[in-house]
Short mmCIF file of C-alpha atoms and ligand atoms in Angstrom, two decimals:
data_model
loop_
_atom_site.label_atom_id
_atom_site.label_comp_id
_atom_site.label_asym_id
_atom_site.label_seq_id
_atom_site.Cartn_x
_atom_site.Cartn_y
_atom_site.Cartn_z
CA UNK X 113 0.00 0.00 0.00
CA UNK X 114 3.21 2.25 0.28
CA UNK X 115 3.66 4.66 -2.58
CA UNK X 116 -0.34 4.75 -3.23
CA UNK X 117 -0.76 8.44 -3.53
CA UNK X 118 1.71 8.08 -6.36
CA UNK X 119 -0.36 6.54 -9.00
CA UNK X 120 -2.94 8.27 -11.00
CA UNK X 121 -6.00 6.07 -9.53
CA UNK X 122 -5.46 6.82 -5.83
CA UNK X 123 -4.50 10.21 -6.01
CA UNK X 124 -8.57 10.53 -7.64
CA UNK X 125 -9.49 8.29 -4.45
CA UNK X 126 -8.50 10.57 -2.45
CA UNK X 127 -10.07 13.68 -4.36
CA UNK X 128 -13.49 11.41 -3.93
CA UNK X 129 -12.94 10.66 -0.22
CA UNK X 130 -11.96 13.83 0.81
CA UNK X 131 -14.62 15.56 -1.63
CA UNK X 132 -17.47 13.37 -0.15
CA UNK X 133 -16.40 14.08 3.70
CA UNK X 134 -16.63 17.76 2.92
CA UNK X 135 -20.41 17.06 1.22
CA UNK X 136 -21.41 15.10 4.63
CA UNK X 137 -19.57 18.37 6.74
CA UNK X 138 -21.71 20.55 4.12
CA UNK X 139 -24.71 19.05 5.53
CA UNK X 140 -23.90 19.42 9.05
CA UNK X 141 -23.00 23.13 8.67
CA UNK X 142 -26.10 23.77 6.77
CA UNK X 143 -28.52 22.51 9.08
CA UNK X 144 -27.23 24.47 12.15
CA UNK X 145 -27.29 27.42 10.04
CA UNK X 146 -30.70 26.68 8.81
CA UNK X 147 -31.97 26.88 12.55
CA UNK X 148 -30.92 30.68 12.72
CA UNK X 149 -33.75 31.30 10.54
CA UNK X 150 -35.99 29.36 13.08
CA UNK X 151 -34.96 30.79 16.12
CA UNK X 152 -32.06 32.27 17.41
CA UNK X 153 -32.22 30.48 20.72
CA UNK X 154 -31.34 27.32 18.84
CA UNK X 155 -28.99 28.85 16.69
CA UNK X 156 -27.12 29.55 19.65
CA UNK X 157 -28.00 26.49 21.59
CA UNK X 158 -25.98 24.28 18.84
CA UNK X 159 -23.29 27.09 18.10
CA UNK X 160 -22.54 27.06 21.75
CA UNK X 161 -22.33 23.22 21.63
CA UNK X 162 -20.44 23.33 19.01
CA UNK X 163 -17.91 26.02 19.95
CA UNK X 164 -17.35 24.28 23.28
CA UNK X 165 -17.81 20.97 22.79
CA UNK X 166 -14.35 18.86 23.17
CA UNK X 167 -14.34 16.55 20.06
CA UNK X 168 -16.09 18.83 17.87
CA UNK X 169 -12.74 20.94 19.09
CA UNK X 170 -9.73 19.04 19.50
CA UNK X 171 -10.65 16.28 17.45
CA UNK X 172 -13.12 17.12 14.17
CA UNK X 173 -12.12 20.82 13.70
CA UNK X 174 -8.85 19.44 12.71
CA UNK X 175 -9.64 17.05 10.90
CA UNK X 176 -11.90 18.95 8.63
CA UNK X 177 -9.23 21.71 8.54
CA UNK X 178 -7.30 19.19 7.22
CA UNK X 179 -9.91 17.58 4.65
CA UNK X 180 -10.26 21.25 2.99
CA UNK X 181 -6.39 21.96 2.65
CA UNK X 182 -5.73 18.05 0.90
CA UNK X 183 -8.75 18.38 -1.23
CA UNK X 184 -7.62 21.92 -2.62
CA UNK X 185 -3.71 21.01 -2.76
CA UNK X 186 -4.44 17.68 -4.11
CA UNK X 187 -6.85 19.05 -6.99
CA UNK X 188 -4.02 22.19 -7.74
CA UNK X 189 -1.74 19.13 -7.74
CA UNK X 190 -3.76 16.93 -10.19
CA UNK X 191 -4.94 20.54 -12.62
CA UNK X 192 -0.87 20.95 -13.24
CA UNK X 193 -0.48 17.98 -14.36
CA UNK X 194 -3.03 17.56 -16.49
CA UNK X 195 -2.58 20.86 -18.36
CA UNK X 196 1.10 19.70 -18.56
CA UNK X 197 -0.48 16.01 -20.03
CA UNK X 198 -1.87 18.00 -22.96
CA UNK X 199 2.02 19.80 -23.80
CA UNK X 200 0.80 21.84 -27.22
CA UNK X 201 -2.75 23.28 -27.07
CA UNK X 202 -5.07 22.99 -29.38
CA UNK X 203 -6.08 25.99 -31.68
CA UNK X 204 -9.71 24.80 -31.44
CA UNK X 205 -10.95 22.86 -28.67
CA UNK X 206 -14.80 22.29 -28.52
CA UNK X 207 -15.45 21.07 -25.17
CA UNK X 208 -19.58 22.22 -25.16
CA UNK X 209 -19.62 19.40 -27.44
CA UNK X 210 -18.66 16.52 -25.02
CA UNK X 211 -19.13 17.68 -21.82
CA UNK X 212 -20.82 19.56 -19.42
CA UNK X 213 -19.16 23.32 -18.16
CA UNK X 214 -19.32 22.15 -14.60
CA UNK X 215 -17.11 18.99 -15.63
CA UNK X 216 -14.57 20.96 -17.41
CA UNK X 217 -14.02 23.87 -14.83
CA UNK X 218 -13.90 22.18 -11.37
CA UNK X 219 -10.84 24.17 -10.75
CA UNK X 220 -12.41 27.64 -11.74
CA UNK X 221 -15.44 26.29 -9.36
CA UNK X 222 -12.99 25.37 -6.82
CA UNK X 223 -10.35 28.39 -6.39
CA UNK X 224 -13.99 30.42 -6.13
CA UNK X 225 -15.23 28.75 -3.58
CA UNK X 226 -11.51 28.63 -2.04
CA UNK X 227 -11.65 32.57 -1.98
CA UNK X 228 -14.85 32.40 -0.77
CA UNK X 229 -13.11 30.33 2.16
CA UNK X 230 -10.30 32.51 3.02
CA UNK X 231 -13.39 35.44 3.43
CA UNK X 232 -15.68 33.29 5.24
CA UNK X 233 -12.24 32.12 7.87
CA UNK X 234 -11.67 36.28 8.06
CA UNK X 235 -15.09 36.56 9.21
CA UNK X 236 -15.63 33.97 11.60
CA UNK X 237 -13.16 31.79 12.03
CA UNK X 238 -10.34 33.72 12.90
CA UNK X 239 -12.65 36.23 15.39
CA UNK X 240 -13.84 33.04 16.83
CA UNK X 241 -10.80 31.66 17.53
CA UNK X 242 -8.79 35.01 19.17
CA UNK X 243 -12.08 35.41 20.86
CA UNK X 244 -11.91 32.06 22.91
CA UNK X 245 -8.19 30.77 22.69
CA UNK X 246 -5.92 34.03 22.20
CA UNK X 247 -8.04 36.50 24.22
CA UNK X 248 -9.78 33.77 26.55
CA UNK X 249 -13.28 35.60 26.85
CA UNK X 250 -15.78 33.83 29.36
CA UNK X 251 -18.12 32.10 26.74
CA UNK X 252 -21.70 33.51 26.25
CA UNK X 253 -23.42 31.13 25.09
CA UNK X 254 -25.88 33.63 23.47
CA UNK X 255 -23.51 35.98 21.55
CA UNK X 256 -23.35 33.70 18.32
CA UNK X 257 -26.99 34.74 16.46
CA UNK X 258 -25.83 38.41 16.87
CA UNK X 259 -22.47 37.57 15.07
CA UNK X 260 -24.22 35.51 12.45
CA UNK X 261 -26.91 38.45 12.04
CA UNK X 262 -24.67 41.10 12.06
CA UNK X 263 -22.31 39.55 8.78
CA UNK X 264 -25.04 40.03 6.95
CA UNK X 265 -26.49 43.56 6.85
CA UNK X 266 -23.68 45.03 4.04
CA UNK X 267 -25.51 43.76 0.63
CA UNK X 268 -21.61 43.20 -1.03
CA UNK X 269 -20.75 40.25 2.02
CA UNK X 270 -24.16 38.94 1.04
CA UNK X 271 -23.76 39.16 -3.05
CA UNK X 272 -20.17 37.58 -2.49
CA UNK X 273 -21.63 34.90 -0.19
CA UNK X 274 -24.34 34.10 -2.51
CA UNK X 275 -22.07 34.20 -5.77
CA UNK X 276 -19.74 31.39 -4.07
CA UNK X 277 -22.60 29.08 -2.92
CA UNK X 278 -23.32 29.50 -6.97
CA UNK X 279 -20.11 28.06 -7.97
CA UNK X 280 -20.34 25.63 -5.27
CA UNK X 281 -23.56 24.72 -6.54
CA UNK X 282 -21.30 23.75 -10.26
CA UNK X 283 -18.67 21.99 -8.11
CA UNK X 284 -21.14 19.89 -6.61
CA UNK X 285 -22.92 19.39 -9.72
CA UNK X 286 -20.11 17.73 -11.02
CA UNK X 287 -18.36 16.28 -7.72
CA UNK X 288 -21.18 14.59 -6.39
CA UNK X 289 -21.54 11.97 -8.73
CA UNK X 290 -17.97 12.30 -10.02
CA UNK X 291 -16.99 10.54 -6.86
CA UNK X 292 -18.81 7.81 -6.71
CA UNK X 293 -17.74 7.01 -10.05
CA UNK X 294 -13.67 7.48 -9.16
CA UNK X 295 -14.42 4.79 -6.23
CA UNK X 296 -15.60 1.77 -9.02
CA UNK X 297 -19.36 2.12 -8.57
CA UNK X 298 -21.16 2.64 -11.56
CA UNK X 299 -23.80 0.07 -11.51
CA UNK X 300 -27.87 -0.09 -11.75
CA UNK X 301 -27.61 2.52 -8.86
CA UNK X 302 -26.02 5.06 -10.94
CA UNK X 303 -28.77 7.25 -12.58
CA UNK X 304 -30.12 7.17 -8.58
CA UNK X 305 -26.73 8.62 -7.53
CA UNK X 306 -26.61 11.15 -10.29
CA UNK X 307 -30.77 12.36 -9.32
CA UNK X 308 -29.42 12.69 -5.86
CA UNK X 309 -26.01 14.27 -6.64
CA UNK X 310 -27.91 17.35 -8.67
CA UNK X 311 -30.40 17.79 -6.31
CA UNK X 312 -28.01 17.94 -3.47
CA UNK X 313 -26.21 20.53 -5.73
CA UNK X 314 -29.16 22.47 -5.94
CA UNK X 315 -30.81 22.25 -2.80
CA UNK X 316 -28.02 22.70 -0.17
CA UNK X 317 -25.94 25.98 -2.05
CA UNK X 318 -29.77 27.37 -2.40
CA UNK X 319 -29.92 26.87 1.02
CA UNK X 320 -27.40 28.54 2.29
CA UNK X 321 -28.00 31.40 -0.22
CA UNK X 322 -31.40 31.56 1.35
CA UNK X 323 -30.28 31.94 4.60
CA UNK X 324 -28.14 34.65 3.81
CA UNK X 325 -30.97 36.80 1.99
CA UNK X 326 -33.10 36.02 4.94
CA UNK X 327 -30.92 37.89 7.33
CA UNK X 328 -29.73 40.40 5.06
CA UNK X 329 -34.03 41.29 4.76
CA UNK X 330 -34.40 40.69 8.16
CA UNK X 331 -32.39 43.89 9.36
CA UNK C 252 -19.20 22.83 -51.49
CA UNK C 253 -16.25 25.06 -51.70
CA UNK C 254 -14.50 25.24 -48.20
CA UNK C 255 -11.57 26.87 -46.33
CA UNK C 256 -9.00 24.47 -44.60
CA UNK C 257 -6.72 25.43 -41.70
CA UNK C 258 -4.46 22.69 -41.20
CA UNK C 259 -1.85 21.74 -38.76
CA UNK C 260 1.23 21.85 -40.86
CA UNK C 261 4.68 20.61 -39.25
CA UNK C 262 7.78 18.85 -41.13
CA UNK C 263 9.21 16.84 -38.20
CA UNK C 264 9.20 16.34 -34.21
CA UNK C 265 11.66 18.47 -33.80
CA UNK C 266 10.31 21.58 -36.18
CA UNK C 267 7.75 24.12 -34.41
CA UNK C 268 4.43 23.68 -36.63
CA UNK C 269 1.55 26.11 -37.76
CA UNK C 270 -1.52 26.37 -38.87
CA UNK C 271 -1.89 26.97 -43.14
CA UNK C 272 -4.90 27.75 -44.85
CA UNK C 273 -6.11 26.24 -48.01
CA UNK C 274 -9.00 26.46 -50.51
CA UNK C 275 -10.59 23.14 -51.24
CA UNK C 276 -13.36 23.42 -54.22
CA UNK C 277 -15.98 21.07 -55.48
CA UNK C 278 -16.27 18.53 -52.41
CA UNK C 279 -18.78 16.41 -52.93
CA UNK C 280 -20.98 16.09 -49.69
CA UNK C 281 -20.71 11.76 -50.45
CA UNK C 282 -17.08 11.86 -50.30
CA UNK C 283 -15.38 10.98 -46.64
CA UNK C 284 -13.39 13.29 -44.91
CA UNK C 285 -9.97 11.26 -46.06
CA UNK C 286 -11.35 11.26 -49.24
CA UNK C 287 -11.34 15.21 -49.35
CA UNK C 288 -8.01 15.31 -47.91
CA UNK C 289 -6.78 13.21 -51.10
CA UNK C 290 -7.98 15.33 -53.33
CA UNK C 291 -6.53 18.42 -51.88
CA UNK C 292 -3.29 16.51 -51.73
CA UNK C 293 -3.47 15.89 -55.45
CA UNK C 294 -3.58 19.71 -55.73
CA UNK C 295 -1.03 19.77 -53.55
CA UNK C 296 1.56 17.38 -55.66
CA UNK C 297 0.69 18.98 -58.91
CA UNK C 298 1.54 22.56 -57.85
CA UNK C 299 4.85 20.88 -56.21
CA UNK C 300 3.79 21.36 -52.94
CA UNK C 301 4.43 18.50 -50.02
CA UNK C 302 1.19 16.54 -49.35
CA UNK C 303 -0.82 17.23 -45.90
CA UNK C 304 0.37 13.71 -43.85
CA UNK C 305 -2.01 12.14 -42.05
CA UNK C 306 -2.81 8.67 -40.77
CA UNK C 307 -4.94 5.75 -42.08
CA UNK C 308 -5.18 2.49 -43.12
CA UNK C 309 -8.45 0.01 -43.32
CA UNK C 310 -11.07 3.32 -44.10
CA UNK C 311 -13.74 1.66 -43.01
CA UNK C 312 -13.46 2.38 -39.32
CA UNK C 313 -12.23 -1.33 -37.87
CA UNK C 314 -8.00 0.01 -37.91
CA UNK C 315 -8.05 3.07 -35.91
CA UNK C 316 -5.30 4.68 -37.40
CA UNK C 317 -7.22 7.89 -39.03
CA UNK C 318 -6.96 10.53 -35.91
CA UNK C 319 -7.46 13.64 -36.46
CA UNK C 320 -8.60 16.67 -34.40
CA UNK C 321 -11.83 18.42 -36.65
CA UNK C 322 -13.52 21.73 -35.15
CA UNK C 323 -12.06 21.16 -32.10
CA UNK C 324 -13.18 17.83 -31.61
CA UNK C 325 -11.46 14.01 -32.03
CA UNK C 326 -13.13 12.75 -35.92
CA UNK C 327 -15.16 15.40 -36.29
CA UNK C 328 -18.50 16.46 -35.62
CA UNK C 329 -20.30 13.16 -36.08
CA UNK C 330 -20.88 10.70 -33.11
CA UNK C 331 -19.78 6.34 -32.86
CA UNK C 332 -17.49 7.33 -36.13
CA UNK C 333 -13.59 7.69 -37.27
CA UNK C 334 -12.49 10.30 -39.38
CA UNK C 335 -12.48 7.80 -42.68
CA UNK C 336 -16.58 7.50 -41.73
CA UNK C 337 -17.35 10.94 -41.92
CA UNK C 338 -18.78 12.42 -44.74
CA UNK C 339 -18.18 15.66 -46.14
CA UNK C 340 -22.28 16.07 -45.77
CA UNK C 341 -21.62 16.71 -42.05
CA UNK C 342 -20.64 20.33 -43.22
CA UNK C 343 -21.83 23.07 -45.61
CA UNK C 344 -20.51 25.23 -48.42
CA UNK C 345 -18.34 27.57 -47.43
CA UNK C 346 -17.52 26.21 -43.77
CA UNK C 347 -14.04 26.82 -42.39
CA UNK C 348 -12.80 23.41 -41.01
CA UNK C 349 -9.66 23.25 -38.85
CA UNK C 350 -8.08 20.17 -39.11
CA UNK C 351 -5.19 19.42 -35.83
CA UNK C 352 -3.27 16.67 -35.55
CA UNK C 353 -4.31 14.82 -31.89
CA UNK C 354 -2.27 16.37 -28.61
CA UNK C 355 -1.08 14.90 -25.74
CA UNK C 356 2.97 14.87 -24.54
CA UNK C 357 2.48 11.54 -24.64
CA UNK C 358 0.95 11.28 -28.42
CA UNK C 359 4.01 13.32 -29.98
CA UNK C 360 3.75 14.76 -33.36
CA UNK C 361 5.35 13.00 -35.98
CA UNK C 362 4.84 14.90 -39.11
CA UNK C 363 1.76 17.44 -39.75
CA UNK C 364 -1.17 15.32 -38.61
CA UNK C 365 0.24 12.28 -37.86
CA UNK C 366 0.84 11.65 -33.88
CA UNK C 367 3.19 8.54 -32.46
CA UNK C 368 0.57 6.62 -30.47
CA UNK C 369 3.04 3.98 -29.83
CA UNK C 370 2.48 5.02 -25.83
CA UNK C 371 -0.47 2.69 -26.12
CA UNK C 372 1.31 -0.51 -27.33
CA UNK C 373 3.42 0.03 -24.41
CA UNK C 374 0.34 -0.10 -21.96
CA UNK C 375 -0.76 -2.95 -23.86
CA UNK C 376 2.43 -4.71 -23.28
CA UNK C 377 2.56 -3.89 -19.84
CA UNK C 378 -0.21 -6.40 -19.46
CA UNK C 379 -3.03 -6.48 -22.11
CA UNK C 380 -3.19 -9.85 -22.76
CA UNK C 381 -3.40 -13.35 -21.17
CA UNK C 382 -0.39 -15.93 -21.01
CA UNK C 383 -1.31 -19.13 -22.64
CA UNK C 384 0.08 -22.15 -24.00
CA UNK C 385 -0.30 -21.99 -27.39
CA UNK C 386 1.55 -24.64 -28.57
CA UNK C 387 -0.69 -27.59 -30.24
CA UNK C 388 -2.95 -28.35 -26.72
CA UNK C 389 -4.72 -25.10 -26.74
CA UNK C 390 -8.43 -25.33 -24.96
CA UNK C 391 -11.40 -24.20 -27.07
CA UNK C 392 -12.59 -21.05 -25.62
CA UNK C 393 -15.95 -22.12 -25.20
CA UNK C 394 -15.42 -24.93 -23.28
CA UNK C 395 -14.97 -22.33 -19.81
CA UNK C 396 -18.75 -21.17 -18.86
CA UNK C 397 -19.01 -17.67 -19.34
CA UNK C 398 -22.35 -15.84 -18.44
CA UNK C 399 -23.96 -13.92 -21.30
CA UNK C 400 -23.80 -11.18 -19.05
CA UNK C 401 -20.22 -10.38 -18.37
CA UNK C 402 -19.54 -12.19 -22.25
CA UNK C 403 -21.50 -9.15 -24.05
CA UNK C 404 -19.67 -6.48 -21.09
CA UNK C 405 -16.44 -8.17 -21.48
CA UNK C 406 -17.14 -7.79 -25.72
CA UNK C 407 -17.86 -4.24 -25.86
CA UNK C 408 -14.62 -3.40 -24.27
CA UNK C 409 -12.75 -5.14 -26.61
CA UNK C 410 -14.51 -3.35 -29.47
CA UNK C 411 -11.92 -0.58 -28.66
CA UNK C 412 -9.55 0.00 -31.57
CA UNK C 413 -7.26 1.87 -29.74
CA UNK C 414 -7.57 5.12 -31.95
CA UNK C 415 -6.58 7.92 -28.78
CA UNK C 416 -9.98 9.82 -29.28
CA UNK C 417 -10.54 9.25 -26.08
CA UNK C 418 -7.01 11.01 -24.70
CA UNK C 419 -7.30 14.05 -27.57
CA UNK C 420 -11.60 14.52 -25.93
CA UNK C 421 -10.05 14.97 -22.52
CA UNK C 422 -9.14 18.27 -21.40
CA UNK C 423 -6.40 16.76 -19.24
CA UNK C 424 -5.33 14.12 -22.23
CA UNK C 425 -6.02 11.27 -19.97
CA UNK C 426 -5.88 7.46 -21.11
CA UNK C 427 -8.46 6.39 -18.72
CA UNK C 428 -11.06 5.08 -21.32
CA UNK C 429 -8.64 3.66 -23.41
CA UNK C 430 -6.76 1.26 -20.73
CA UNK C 431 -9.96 0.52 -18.68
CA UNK C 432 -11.64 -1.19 -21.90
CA UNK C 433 -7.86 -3.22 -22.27
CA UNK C 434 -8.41 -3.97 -18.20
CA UNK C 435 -12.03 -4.96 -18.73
CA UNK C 436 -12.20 -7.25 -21.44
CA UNK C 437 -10.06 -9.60 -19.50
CA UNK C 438 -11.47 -9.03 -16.01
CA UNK C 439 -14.67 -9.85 -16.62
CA UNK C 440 -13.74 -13.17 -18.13
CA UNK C 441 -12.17 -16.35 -16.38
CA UNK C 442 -9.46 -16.52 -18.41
CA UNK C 443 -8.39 -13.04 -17.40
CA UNK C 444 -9.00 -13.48 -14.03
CA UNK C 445 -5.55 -15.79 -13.43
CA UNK C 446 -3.58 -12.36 -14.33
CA UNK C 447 -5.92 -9.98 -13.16
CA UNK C 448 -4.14 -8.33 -10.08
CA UNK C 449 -0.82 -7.91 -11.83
CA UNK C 450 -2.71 -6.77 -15.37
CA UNK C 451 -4.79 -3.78 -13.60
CA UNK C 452 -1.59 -2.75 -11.37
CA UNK C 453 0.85 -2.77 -14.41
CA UNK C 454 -1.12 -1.55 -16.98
CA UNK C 455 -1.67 1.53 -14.76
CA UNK C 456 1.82 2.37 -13.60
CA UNK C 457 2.69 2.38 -17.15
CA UNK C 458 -0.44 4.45 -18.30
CA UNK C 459 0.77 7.30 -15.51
CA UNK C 460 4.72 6.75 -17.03
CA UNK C 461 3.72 7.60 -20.24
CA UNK C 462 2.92 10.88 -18.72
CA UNK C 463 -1.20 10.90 -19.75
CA UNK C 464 -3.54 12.87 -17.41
CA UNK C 465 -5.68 12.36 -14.58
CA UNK C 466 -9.13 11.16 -15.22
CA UNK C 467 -11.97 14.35 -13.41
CA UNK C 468 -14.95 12.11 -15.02
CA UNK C 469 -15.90 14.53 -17.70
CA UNK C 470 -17.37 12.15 -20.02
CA UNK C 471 -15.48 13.50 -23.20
CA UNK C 472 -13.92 10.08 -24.02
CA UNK C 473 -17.17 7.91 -23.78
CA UNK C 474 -19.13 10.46 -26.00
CA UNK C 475 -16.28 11.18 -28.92
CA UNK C 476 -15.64 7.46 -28.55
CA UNK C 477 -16.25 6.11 -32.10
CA UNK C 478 -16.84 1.91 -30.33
CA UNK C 479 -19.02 3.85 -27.89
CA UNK C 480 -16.67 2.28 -24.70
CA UNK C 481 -18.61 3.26 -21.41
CA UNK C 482 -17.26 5.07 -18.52
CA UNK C 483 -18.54 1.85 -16.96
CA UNK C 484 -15.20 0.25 -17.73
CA UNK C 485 -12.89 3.49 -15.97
CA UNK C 486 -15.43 2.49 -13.17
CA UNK C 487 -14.37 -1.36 -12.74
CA UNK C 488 -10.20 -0.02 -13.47
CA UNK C 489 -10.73 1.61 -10.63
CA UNK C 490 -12.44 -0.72 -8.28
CA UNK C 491 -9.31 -3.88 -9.87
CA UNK C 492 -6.88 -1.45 -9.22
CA UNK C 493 -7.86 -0.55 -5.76
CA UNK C 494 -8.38 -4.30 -5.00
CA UNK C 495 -5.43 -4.96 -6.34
CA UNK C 496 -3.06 -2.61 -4.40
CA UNK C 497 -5.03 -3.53 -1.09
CA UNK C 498 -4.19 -7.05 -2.12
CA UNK C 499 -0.51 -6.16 -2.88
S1 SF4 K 786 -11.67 3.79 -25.88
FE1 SF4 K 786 -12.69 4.48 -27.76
S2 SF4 K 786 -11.72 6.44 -28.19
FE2 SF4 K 786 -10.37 5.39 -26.76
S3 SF4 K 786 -8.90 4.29 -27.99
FE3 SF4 K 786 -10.57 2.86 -27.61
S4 SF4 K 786 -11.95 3.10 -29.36
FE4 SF4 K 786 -10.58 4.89 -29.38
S1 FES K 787 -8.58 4.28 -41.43
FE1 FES K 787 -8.97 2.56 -40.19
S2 FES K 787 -10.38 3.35 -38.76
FE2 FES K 787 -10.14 5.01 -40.11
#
């Protein structure tokens, strides 16, 4: 098993595995979000769980950390060397013709969505962290509705937010199934996989987006 | 139909190529697209020009040799065809056709259109076949069972002809299709199955040393395919191979 990362194969396992943790994190996210929009008790209820809670902490904050950085190095990685793959470009290259836009621009998808990261760390992330660890506030277990709320009264933080859950949306459209496929199974379940894959694609970026205008009309 | 050509024109590996435009009059929309290309080579010989080289061989679609990049896609416009199938029909008096010769660093140019595809004999070598005695006690083939099933699956992979449409579709010139349908025609069948670990682990390594891309599941291959080979088969390649290097 030494050496597995090397070959071709396993270095798209490993785009798959990594791509499908982040989907199952996407849900998770998205449905503690979603309860801002029900109440903000529970908002902060789970937020406060969340923030404090030991293995969310220690133990799956890293680890997802982790997931994001692999599955953006690993698909720079794997775009280099497949533009290098091609040496001499074509003059004309049709690609509508074959395949979909979403298929051919994962990267252009991606390194949005990145960006969109590096804002959405800035924002919360980094606050939350000098707020607990570097500063060492007492935690108030009902502050995190009112930080939530508050990102989202200028209308550019919301059109940016809602543009990346767009390209997310393509990423997904594409990734979803894409996976499944890279791991061997493409069987009778396979037009299943693909239903789910573009509604998930749909429904969870639309989501989020939703969210956002909901708080930005809210004010 | 009078048309305008841009063609890849280069004299040898080592020479940098570009693209030259000719006028090509009278086509008839029943002649093939190799067919057109002889003619304008005709005019090309009589003015003491050199001839546009490209590949070919059977012209009727079995060989695989014809390549050729047209409009920006592998054979042309047309769908489940090679270049020597299509016919001049497939375009329309005074269309500008650019004709490329296939790219990837692994498919090197040769000479104007023609492209060294020798890169896939050597993944064929590397474990495309199965090692039998064939020396005067060889078994009829259809004495081993074989289910329908995995006989008609195991078939249509070995309807590949090895042509490299599937590496110039793919934006990352990967040779995914091509060596999953060379994996899949034996794994599906017992007499494959004795090798299989060592075919799907070899084949590979020598796939990525060629220096073809990485596989993002586009679908390019499986729709400029002219056998119509289904992403099915990049599918099982990748299940074998991660089998296979659990196993090894
Ligand atoms: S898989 Fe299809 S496109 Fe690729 S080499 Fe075989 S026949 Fe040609
Ligand atoms: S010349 Fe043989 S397939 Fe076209």
């Amino acid at each position: 098993m030494s050496g597995l990362l090397k070959s071709s194969i396993a270095r798209k396992v490993a785009m798959a595995l990594s791509g499908l943790f982040l989907i199952i994190f996407l849900i998770q996210h998205f449905t503690i979000n979603f309860t801002s929009v029900i109440s903000a008790d529970l908002f902060n209820e789970f937020s406060h769980f969340m923030g404090t809670n030991f293995v969310v902490q220690a133990l799956l904050q890293p680890v997802l950390i982790f997931g994001v950085i692999f599955h953006f190095v690993m698909g720079f990685m794997l775009e280099i060397k497949n533009r290098q793959a091609r040496g001499v470009k074509y003059v004309q290259f049709n690609g509508s013709a074959n395949s979909s836009w979403a298929s051919r621009n994962m990267i252009i998808s991606g390194a949005v969505v990145l960006a969109f990261l590096a804002l959405h760390f800035y924002d919360f992330w980094v606050p939350e962290m000098l707020y607990k660890y570097v500063e060492a506030n007492p935690e108030d277990p009902s502050r995190y509705y009112a930080e939530l709320v508050h990102k989202f009264e200028s209308p550019v933080r919301t059109g940016i937010y809602a543009l990346a859950f767009v390209l997310l949306a393509f990423h997904l459209w594409h990734g979803f199934s894409s996976a499944f496929q890279t791991m061997g199974v493409n069987n009778k379940y396979t037009p299943f996989i693909k239903k789910f894959g573009y509604t998930y694609a749909v429904v969870i970026p639309a989501g989020f987006i939703f969210i956002a205008l909901f708080h930005y009309f809210n004010h | 139909m009078n048309l305008k050509l841009k063609i890849w024109r280069q004299k040898d590996a080592n020479t940098k190529g570009k693209m030259v435009d000719y006028q090509i009059s009278d086509v008839s929309p029943d002649m093939s697209f190799l067919e057109m290309l002889d003619v304008l080579n005709e005019e090309l010989i009589e003015k003491g020009e050199d001839p546009v080289e490209f590949d070919h061989d059977c012209r009727e679609g079995i060989c695989g040799s014809c390549s050729l990049q047209i409009n920006g896609e592998p054979h042309g416009p047309d769908r489940g065809i090679t270049t020597c199938q299509l016919h001049m029909r497939m375009f329309k008096d005074g269309d500008t056709i650019t004709i490329e010769p296939f790219r990837a660093k692994a498919f090197p140019v040769i000479r104007d259109l023609i492209v060294d595809r020798s890169s896939f004999d050597r993944i064929q070598q590397a474990g495309g076949y199965i090692s039998v005695n064939t020396s005067g006690n060889t078994i009829d083939a259809n004495a081993i069972p074989v289910n329908k099933h995995d006989a008609d699956k195991a078939f249509d992979a070995a309807t590949c002809i090895g042509c490299g449409a599937c590496v110039a579709a793919c934006k990352n010139a990967s040779a995914m299709l091509f060596t999953s349908a060379k994996v899949s025609q034996f794994a599906l069948l017992p007499q494959g199955r004795v090798e299989a670990t060592q075919r799907v682990l070899n084949m590979v390594k020598q796939m990525d040393l060629e220096g073809f891309g990485n596989c993002t599941n586009t679908g390019a291959c499986e729709i400029e395919c002219p056998k119509g080979i289904s992403l099915e088969n990049i599918a099982r390649m990748n299940s074998e191979y991660l089998s296979a290097s659990l196993e090894g």
